[in-house]
Amino acid sequence: MDLTLYTASKVLRIAMVALTTALVLTVAAGRPCRAANASGKEQYLLNARFLTGSGNQPDDWRTQAWVDSPSAAAYRWIPPPAAGGQGVLEIENLQANDSRWLQTITLGPGWYHFSAEIRTEDVPRDAVGATISVMDDGIMSPDIRGTSGWTRVGFYLRVGKRGADLDVALRLGGYGSLNTGRAFFRDASVVRVAALPAGAYPAFDLEQIRRAMNPAPTGSPISLVAVFLALSAIAAWGWYEFGKQPPAMSRAEARRMRARSSRKR
């Protein structure tokens, strides 16, 4: 059997397996991760009522800020009282900042309602206040500023047919609009709705927003596969042509050849 042809065929098979695996993983990424909340609705946030955690860290949430320094922002998890109830997340911006508690979720196609109860203390009114947001351009609830009691705010979001991964943020301040003060969050929720309710506001289309932010390159998935296969074929042909060339003779082999030739003389 020609080993060079075998090697080229093996390389091509490996390339095809890698392409198939990548396509399968891309499709699987759009599948939603579901959990049930107390009302029986599908709840897409984990630990949405901040019931569990350790120390100052609630399970399934992380922190992030524009100025990511202990001197710029403080984060606190207030566990639920022993008698029952729910926990609270707090952000205190010690200097003008855009700070948030974050959780990454995966959503399938359709409409979703994002909401949370928020209250604030000493949040200036000349910049974006406290919101529940998605970390894509401008997707956020109405903001809460000043000093306020608990208020539920939210927004609606349409996810395209391929689904999406996104970061949900409980946030104080915004992009290009840093703020100070304290914000408190409880009873966060991301649930699916059958359709956008009449008059619902604000409402966003995630697919359109991401397309505007990142225009797709010209072409189609079929042309991408064709290019990949063409490159794989070129690589396989290169292996075949490389195998047809005689191996280079090492210096030691050359010396042995000269020695045998001189003895024959």
PDB file of C-alpha atoms in Angstrom, residues 20-240:
ATOM      1  CA  THR A  20     -18.581  17.939  11.398  1.00  0.00           C
ATOM      2  CA  THR A  21     -17.852  18.282  15.116  1.00  0.00           C
ATOM      3  CA  ALA A  22     -17.699  22.083  14.826  1.00  0.00           C
ATOM      4  CA  LEU A  23     -21.071  22.199  13.055  1.00  0.00           C
ATOM      5  CA  VAL A  24     -22.698  19.967  15.692  1.00  0.00           C
ATOM      6  CA  LEU A  25     -21.353  22.110  18.535  1.00  0.00           C
ATOM      7  CA  THR A  26     -22.615  25.275  16.822  1.00  0.00           C
ATOM      8  CA  VAL A  27     -26.149  23.877  16.631  1.00  0.00           C
ATOM      9  CA  ALA A  28     -26.029  22.590  20.220  1.00  0.00           C
ATOM     10  CA  ALA A  29     -25.020  26.013  21.548  1.00  0.00           C
ATOM     11  CA  GLY A  30     -28.473  27.378  20.754  1.00  0.00           C
ATOM     12  CA  ARG A  31     -30.258  24.973  23.104  1.00  0.00           C
ATOM     13  CA  PRO A  32     -31.713  26.684  26.177  1.00  0.00           C
ATOM     14  CA  CYS A  33     -30.871  25.834  29.776  1.00  0.00           C
ATOM     15  CA  ARG A  34     -34.131  25.684  31.757  1.00  0.00           C
ATOM     16  CA  ALA A  35     -35.077  25.655  35.417  1.00  0.00           C
ATOM     17  CA  ALA A  36     -38.390  26.143  37.210  1.00  0.00           C
ATOM     18  CA  ASN A  37     -39.154  29.040  39.533  1.00  0.00           C
ATOM     19  CA  ALA A  38     -41.659  29.117  42.378  1.00  0.00           C
ATOM     20  CA  SER A  39     -44.533  30.110  40.081  1.00  0.00           C
ATOM     21  CA  GLY A  40     -43.898  27.172  37.767  1.00  0.00           C
ATOM     22  CA  LYS A  41     -42.643  29.320  34.887  1.00  0.00           C
ATOM     23  CA  GLU A  42     -39.409  28.478  33.140  1.00  0.00           C
ATOM     24  CA  GLN A  43     -36.708  30.475  34.904  1.00  0.00           C
ATOM     25  CA  TYR A  44     -33.518  30.894  32.909  1.00  0.00           C
ATOM     26  CA  LEU A  45     -31.447  32.434  35.706  1.00  0.00           C
ATOM     27  CA  LEU A  46     -29.753  30.241  38.274  1.00  0.00           C
ATOM     28  CA  ASN A  47     -30.030  31.309  41.910  1.00  0.00           C
ATOM     29  CA  ALA A  48     -32.296  34.133  40.768  1.00  0.00           C
ATOM     30  CA  ARG A  49     -33.439  34.927  44.317  1.00  0.00           C
ATOM     31  CA  PHE A  50     -29.897  34.791  45.712  1.00  0.00           C
ATOM     32  CA  LEU A  51     -30.695  32.053  48.220  1.00  0.00           C
ATOM     33  CA  THR A  52     -27.374  30.198  48.190  1.00  0.00           C
ATOM     34  CA  GLY A  53     -23.732  31.123  48.329  1.00  0.00           C
ATOM     35  CA  SER A  54     -20.677  31.254  50.553  1.00  0.00           C
ATOM     36  CA  GLY A  55     -19.106  34.189  52.347  1.00  0.00           C
ATOM     37  CA  ASN A  56     -19.831  37.263  50.250  1.00  0.00           C
ATOM     38  CA  GLN A  57     -20.293  35.289  47.021  1.00  0.00           C
ATOM     39  CA  PRO A  58     -23.723  34.134  45.778  1.00  0.00           C
ATOM     40  CA  ASP A  59     -23.721  30.961  43.712  1.00  0.00           C
ATOM     41  CA  ASP A  60     -23.792  31.370  39.909  1.00  0.00           C
ATOM     42  CA  TRP A  61     -23.063  35.119  39.891  1.00  0.00           C
ATOM     43  CA  ARG A  62     -19.826  37.047  39.323  1.00  0.00           C
ATOM     44  CA  THR A  63     -18.824  40.711  39.402  1.00  0.00           C
ATOM     45  CA  GLN A  64     -17.361  43.029  36.776  1.00  0.00           C
ATOM     46  CA  ALA A  65     -16.797  46.776  36.420  1.00  0.00           C
ATOM     47  CA  TRP A  66     -15.377  49.401  34.101  1.00  0.00           C
ATOM     48  CA  VAL A  67     -13.012  50.411  36.920  1.00  0.00           C
ATOM     49  CA  ASP A  68     -12.407  46.973  38.394  1.00  0.00           C
ATOM     50  CA  SER A  69     -10.797  47.886  41.702  1.00  0.00           C
ATOM     51  CA  PRO A  70     -11.818  47.489  45.374  1.00  0.00           C
ATOM     52  CA  SER A  71     -11.335  51.233  45.773  1.00  0.00           C
ATOM     53  CA  ALA A  72     -13.856  51.913  42.989  1.00  0.00           C
ATOM     54  CA  ALA A  73     -16.696  49.475  43.730  1.00  0.00           C
ATOM     55  CA  ALA A  74     -17.871  47.187  46.524  1.00  0.00           C
ATOM     56  CA  TYR A  75     -20.155  44.175  46.100  1.00  0.00           C
ATOM     57  CA  ARG A  76     -22.169  42.465  48.802  1.00  0.00           C
ATOM     58  CA  TRP A  77     -24.400  39.441  49.002  1.00  0.00           C
ATOM     59  CA  ILE A  78     -26.999  39.706  51.762  1.00  0.00           C
ATOM     60  CA  PRO A  79     -28.242  36.133  52.405  1.00  0.00           C
ATOM     61  CA  PRO A  80     -31.937  35.487  53.054  1.00  0.00           C
ATOM     62  CA  PRO A  81     -33.054  35.775  56.672  1.00  0.00           C
ATOM     63  CA  ALA A  82     -33.307  32.596  58.730  1.00  0.00           C
ATOM     64  CA  ALA A  83     -37.081  32.979  58.881  1.00  0.00           C
ATOM     65  CA  GLY A  84     -37.279  32.699  55.087  1.00  0.00           C
ATOM     66  CA  GLY A  85     -37.455  35.073  52.170  1.00  0.00           C
ATOM     67  CA  GLN A  86     -34.884  35.934  49.552  1.00  0.00           C
ATOM     68  CA  GLY A  87     -31.388  37.291  49.341  1.00  0.00           C
ATOM     69  CA  VAL A  88     -30.241  40.667  48.054  1.00  0.00           C
ATOM     70  CA  LEU A  89     -27.294  41.742  45.908  1.00  0.00           C
ATOM     71  CA  GLU A  90     -25.744  45.152  46.509  1.00  0.00           C
ATOM     72  CA  ILE A  91     -23.413  47.369  44.487  1.00  0.00           C
ATOM     73  CA  GLU A  92     -21.768  50.448  45.950  1.00  0.00           C
ATOM     74  CA  ASN A  93     -19.903  52.617  43.466  1.00  0.00           C
ATOM     75  CA  LEU A  94     -17.305  54.476  45.507  1.00  0.00           C
ATOM     76  CA  GLN A  95     -16.351  56.497  42.432  1.00  0.00           C
ATOM     77  CA  ALA A  96     -18.028  57.043  39.065  1.00  0.00           C
ATOM     78  CA  ASN A  97     -18.270  53.572  37.564  1.00  0.00           C
ATOM     79  CA  ASP A  98     -20.248  51.013  35.580  1.00  0.00           C
ATOM     80  CA  SER A  99     -20.427  48.002  37.910  1.00  0.00           C
ATOM     81  CA  ARG A 100     -22.509  44.825  37.752  1.00  0.00           C
ATOM     82  CA  TRP A 101     -23.339  41.393  39.029  1.00  0.00           C
ATOM     83  CA  LEU A 102     -23.297  39.074  35.991  1.00  0.00           C
ATOM     84  CA  GLN A 103     -24.591  35.685  34.923  1.00  0.00           C
ATOM     85  CA  THR A 104     -24.177  34.062  31.491  1.00  0.00           C
ATOM     86  CA  ILE A 105     -27.221  32.205  30.160  1.00  0.00           C
ATOM     87  CA  THR A 106     -28.216  30.422  26.955  1.00  0.00           C
ATOM     88  CA  LEU A 107     -31.592  31.130  25.364  1.00  0.00           C
ATOM     89  CA  GLY A 108     -33.442  29.534  22.480  1.00  0.00           C
ATOM     90  CA  PRO A 109     -35.513  31.420  19.900  1.00  0.00           C
ATOM     91  CA  GLY A 110     -38.449  33.511  21.077  1.00  0.00           C
ATOM     92  CA  TRP A 111     -39.501  36.376  23.325  1.00  0.00           C
ATOM     93  CA  TYR A 112     -38.319  36.747  26.928  1.00  0.00           C
ATOM     94  CA  HIS A 113     -39.114  39.071  29.816  1.00  0.00           C
ATOM     95  CA  PHE A 114     -36.196  40.219  31.997  1.00  0.00           C
ATOM     96  CA  SER A 115     -37.008  41.868  35.317  1.00  0.00           C
ATOM     97  CA  ALA A 116     -35.781  42.541  38.855  1.00  0.00           C
ATOM     98  CA  GLU A 117     -36.758  44.496  41.919  1.00  0.00           C
ATOM     99  CA  ILE A 118     -34.366  47.404  42.512  1.00  0.00           C
ATOM    100  CA  ARG A 119     -33.943  50.109  45.114  1.00  0.00           C
ATOM    101  CA  THR A 120     -31.274  52.820  45.306  1.00  0.00           C
ATOM    102  CA  GLU A 121     -29.544  55.154  47.732  1.00  0.00           C
ATOM    103  CA  ASP A 122     -27.887  58.438  46.749  1.00  0.00           C
ATOM    104  CA  VAL A 123     -27.581  57.671  43.034  1.00  0.00           C
ATOM    105  CA  PRO A 124     -27.074  60.960  41.118  1.00  0.00           C
ATOM    106  CA  ARG A 125     -29.688  61.759  38.491  1.00  0.00           C
ATOM    107  CA  ASP A 126     -27.308  63.044  35.810  1.00  0.00           C
ATOM    108  CA  ALA A 127     -26.145  59.576  34.659  1.00  0.00           C
ATOM    109  CA  VAL A 128     -27.579  56.074  34.162  1.00  0.00           C
ATOM    110  CA  GLY A 129     -28.784  54.599  37.445  1.00  0.00           C
ATOM    111  CA  ALA A 130     -29.554  51.001  38.466  1.00  0.00           C
ATOM    112  CA  THR A 131     -30.921  48.570  35.867  1.00  0.00           C
ATOM    113  CA  ILE A 132     -31.251  44.987  34.804  1.00  0.00           C
ATOM    114  CA  SER A 133     -29.416  44.796  31.486  1.00  0.00           C
ATOM    115  CA  VAL A 134     -27.966  42.548  28.837  1.00  0.00           C
ATOM    116  CA  MET A 135     -24.361  43.320  27.971  1.00  0.00           C
ATOM    117  CA  ASP A 136     -25.168  44.159  24.359  1.00  0.00           C
ATOM    118  CA  ASP A 137     -25.562  47.664  23.009  1.00  0.00           C
ATOM    119  CA  GLY A 138     -28.256  49.548  24.928  1.00  0.00           C
ATOM    120  CA  ILE A 139     -30.371  46.591  26.107  1.00  0.00           C
ATOM    121  CA  MET A 140     -31.612  47.621  29.551  1.00  0.00           C
ATOM    122  CA  SER A 141     -34.634  48.318  31.701  1.00  0.00           C
ATOM    123  CA  PRO A 142     -35.725  51.804  32.743  1.00  0.00           C
ATOM    124  CA  ASP A 143     -33.175  52.936  35.323  1.00  0.00           C
ATOM    125  CA  ILE A 144     -33.700  53.841  38.977  1.00  0.00           C
ATOM    126  CA  ARG A 145     -31.918  56.928  40.370  1.00  0.00           C
ATOM    127  CA  GLY A 146     -31.885  58.995  43.539  1.00  0.00           C
ATOM    128  CA  THR A 147     -33.052  57.267  46.732  1.00  0.00           C
ATOM    129  CA  SER A 148     -35.979  54.941  46.094  1.00  0.00           C
ATOM    130  CA  GLY A 149     -37.973  52.051  47.507  1.00  0.00           C
ATOM    131  CA  TRP A 150     -38.249  48.648  45.858  1.00  0.00           C
ATOM    132  CA  THR A 151     -39.433  48.983  42.254  1.00  0.00           C
ATOM    133  CA  ARG A 152     -39.771  46.214  39.674  1.00  0.00           C
ATOM    134  CA  VAL A 153     -38.367  47.151  36.282  1.00  0.00           C
ATOM    135  CA  GLY A 154     -37.738  45.107  33.165  1.00  0.00           C
ATOM    136  CA  PHE A 155     -37.701  44.797  29.392  1.00  0.00           C
ATOM    137  CA  TYR A 156     -38.600  42.361  26.622  1.00  0.00           C
ATOM    138  CA  LEU A 157     -36.051  40.737  24.334  1.00  0.00           C
ATOM    139  CA  ARG A 158     -36.468  38.743  21.143  1.00  0.00           C
ATOM    140  CA  VAL A 159     -33.851  36.054  20.473  1.00  0.00           C
ATOM    141  CA  GLY A 160     -33.368  34.919  16.865  1.00  0.00           C
ATOM    142  CA  LYS A 161     -33.879  31.442  15.443  1.00  0.00           C
ATOM    143  CA  ARG A 162     -30.325  30.321  16.225  1.00  0.00           C
ATOM    144  CA  GLY A 163     -30.597  31.148  19.924  1.00  0.00           C
ATOM    145  CA  ALA A 164     -27.934  33.081  21.811  1.00  0.00           C
ATOM    146  CA  ASP A 165     -25.553  33.186  24.743  1.00  0.00           C
ATOM    147  CA  LEU A 166     -25.746  36.444  26.670  1.00  0.00           C
ATOM    148  CA  ASP A 167     -24.660  38.096  29.915  1.00  0.00           C
ATOM    149  CA  VAL A 168     -27.433  39.286  32.220  1.00  0.00           C
ATOM    150  CA  ALA A 169     -26.317  42.199  34.408  1.00  0.00           C
ATOM    151  CA  LEU A 170     -27.688  43.722  37.591  1.00  0.00           C
ATOM    152  CA  ARG A 171     -25.993  47.027  37.088  1.00  0.00           C
ATOM    153  CA  LEU A 172     -25.236  50.490  38.458  1.00  0.00           C
ATOM    154  CA  GLY A 173     -24.093  52.938  35.784  1.00  0.00           C
ATOM    155  CA  GLY A 174     -23.857  52.333  32.066  1.00  0.00           C
ATOM    156  CA  TYR A 175     -21.659  52.475  28.998  1.00  0.00           C
ATOM    157  CA  GLY A 176     -20.299  56.020  28.752  1.00  0.00           C
ATOM    158  CA  SER A 177     -22.512  57.036  31.692  1.00  0.00           C
ATOM    159  CA  LEU A 178     -20.674  56.227  34.924  1.00  0.00           C
ATOM    160  CA  ASN A 179     -22.403  56.784  38.241  1.00  0.00           C
ATOM    161  CA  THR A 180     -21.970  56.541  42.011  1.00  0.00           C
ATOM    162  CA  GLY A 181     -24.198  55.566  44.940  1.00  0.00           C
ATOM    163  CA  ARG A 182     -25.686  52.277  46.084  1.00  0.00           C
ATOM    164  CA  ALA A 183     -28.071  49.877  44.355  1.00  0.00           C
ATOM    165  CA  PHE A 184     -29.841  46.798  45.712  1.00  0.00           C
ATOM    166  CA  PHE A 185     -31.344  43.961  43.651  1.00  0.00           C
ATOM    167  CA  ARG A 186     -33.690  41.088  44.493  1.00  0.00           C
ATOM    168  CA  ASP A 187     -36.003  38.590  42.779  1.00  0.00           C
ATOM    169  CA  ALA A 188     -34.324  38.693  39.361  1.00  0.00           C
ATOM    170  CA  SER A 189     -36.150  36.880  36.581  1.00  0.00           C
ATOM    171  CA  VAL A 190     -35.748  35.815  32.962  1.00  0.00           C
ATOM    172  CA  VAL A 191     -38.827  33.976  31.679  1.00  0.00           C
ATOM    173  CA  ARG A 192     -40.100  33.110  28.249  1.00  0.00           C
ATOM    174  CA  VAL A 193     -43.330  34.669  26.974  1.00  0.00           C
ATOM    175  CA  ALA A 194     -45.505  33.440  24.131  1.00  0.00           C
ATOM    176  CA  ALA A 195     -45.439  36.790  22.335  1.00  0.00           C
ATOM    177  CA  LEU A 196     -44.645  40.435  22.904  1.00  0.00           C
ATOM    178  CA  PRO A 197     -47.571  41.901  24.886  1.00  0.00           C
ATOM    179  CA  ALA A 198     -49.410  44.807  23.302  1.00  0.00           C
ATOM    180  CA  GLY A 199     -47.797  48.098  24.232  1.00  0.00           C
ATOM    181  CA  ALA A 200     -44.865  46.428  25.990  1.00  0.00           C
ATOM    182  CA  TYR A 201     -41.917  48.760  26.498  1.00  0.00           C
ATOM    183  CA  PRO A 202     -38.980  48.689  26.248  1.00  0.00           C
ATOM    184  CA  ALA A 203     -38.521  45.842  23.772  1.00  0.00           C
ATOM    185  CA  PHE A 204     -35.396  44.853  21.851  1.00  0.00           C
ATOM    186  CA  ASP A 205     -34.409  42.468  19.055  1.00  0.00           C
ATOM    187  CA  LEU A 206     -31.084  40.848  19.963  1.00  0.00           C
ATOM    188  CA  GLU A 207     -30.416  39.513  16.466  1.00  0.00           C
ATOM    189  CA  GLN A 208     -30.848  42.927  14.843  1.00  0.00           C
ATOM    190  CA  ILE A 209     -28.684  44.626  17.469  1.00  0.00           C
ATOM    191  CA  ARG A 210     -25.844  42.137  17.078  1.00  0.00           C
ATOM    192  CA  ARG A 211     -26.076  42.285  13.289  1.00  0.00           C
ATOM    193  CA  ALA A 212     -25.731  46.067  13.416  1.00  0.00           C
ATOM    194  CA  MET A 213     -22.754  45.797  15.771  1.00  0.00           C
ATOM    195  CA  ASN A 214     -21.015  43.013  13.812  1.00  0.00           C
ATOM    196  CA  PRO A 215     -21.973  42.970  10.114  1.00  0.00           C
ATOM    197  CA  ALA A 216     -21.745  39.446   8.723  1.00  0.00           C
ATOM    198  CA  PRO A 217     -19.093  38.764   6.051  1.00  0.00           C
ATOM    199  CA  THR A 218     -20.248  38.210   2.489  1.00  0.00           C
ATOM    200  CA  GLY A 219     -20.879  34.555   1.710  1.00  0.00           C
ATOM    201  CA  SER A 220     -22.855  31.608   3.021  1.00  0.00           C
ATOM    202  CA  PRO A 221     -22.226  28.507   5.154  1.00  0.00           C
ATOM    203  CA  ILE A 222     -22.139  26.413   1.977  1.00  0.00           C
ATOM    204  CA  SER A 223     -19.320  28.502   0.498  1.00  0.00           C
ATOM    205  CA  LEU A 224     -17.456  28.271   3.817  1.00  0.00           C
ATOM    206  CA  VAL A 225     -17.674  24.468   3.726  1.00  0.00           C
ATOM    207  CA  ALA A 226     -16.547  24.454   0.086  1.00  0.00           C
ATOM    208  CA  VAL A 227     -13.490  26.570   0.909  1.00  0.00           C
ATOM    209  CA  PHE A 228     -12.655  24.310   3.865  1.00  0.00           C
ATOM    210  CA  LEU A 229     -12.864  21.181   1.701  1.00  0.00           C
ATOM    211  CA  ALA A 230     -10.750  22.803  -1.019  1.00  0.00           C
ATOM    212  CA  LEU A 231      -8.039  23.696   1.488  1.00  0.00           C
ATOM    213  CA  SER A 232      -8.166  20.158   2.896  1.00  0.00           C
ATOM    214  CA  ALA A 233      -7.749  18.715  -0.609  1.00  0.00           C
ATOM    215  CA  ILE A 234      -4.778  21.004  -1.264  1.00  0.00           C
ATOM    216  CA  ALA A 235      -3.183  19.876   1.996  1.00  0.00           C
ATOM    217  CA  ALA A 236      -3.740  16.206   1.104  1.00  0.00           C
ATOM    218  CA  TRP A 237      -2.241  16.715  -2.368  1.00  0.00           C
ATOM    219  CA  GLY A 238       0.756  18.403  -0.778  1.00  0.00           C
ATOM    220  CA  TRP A 239       1.342  15.366   1.434  1.00  0.00           C
ATOM    221  CA  TYR A 240       1.089  13.118  -1.632  1.00  0.00           C
TER     222      TYR A 240
END
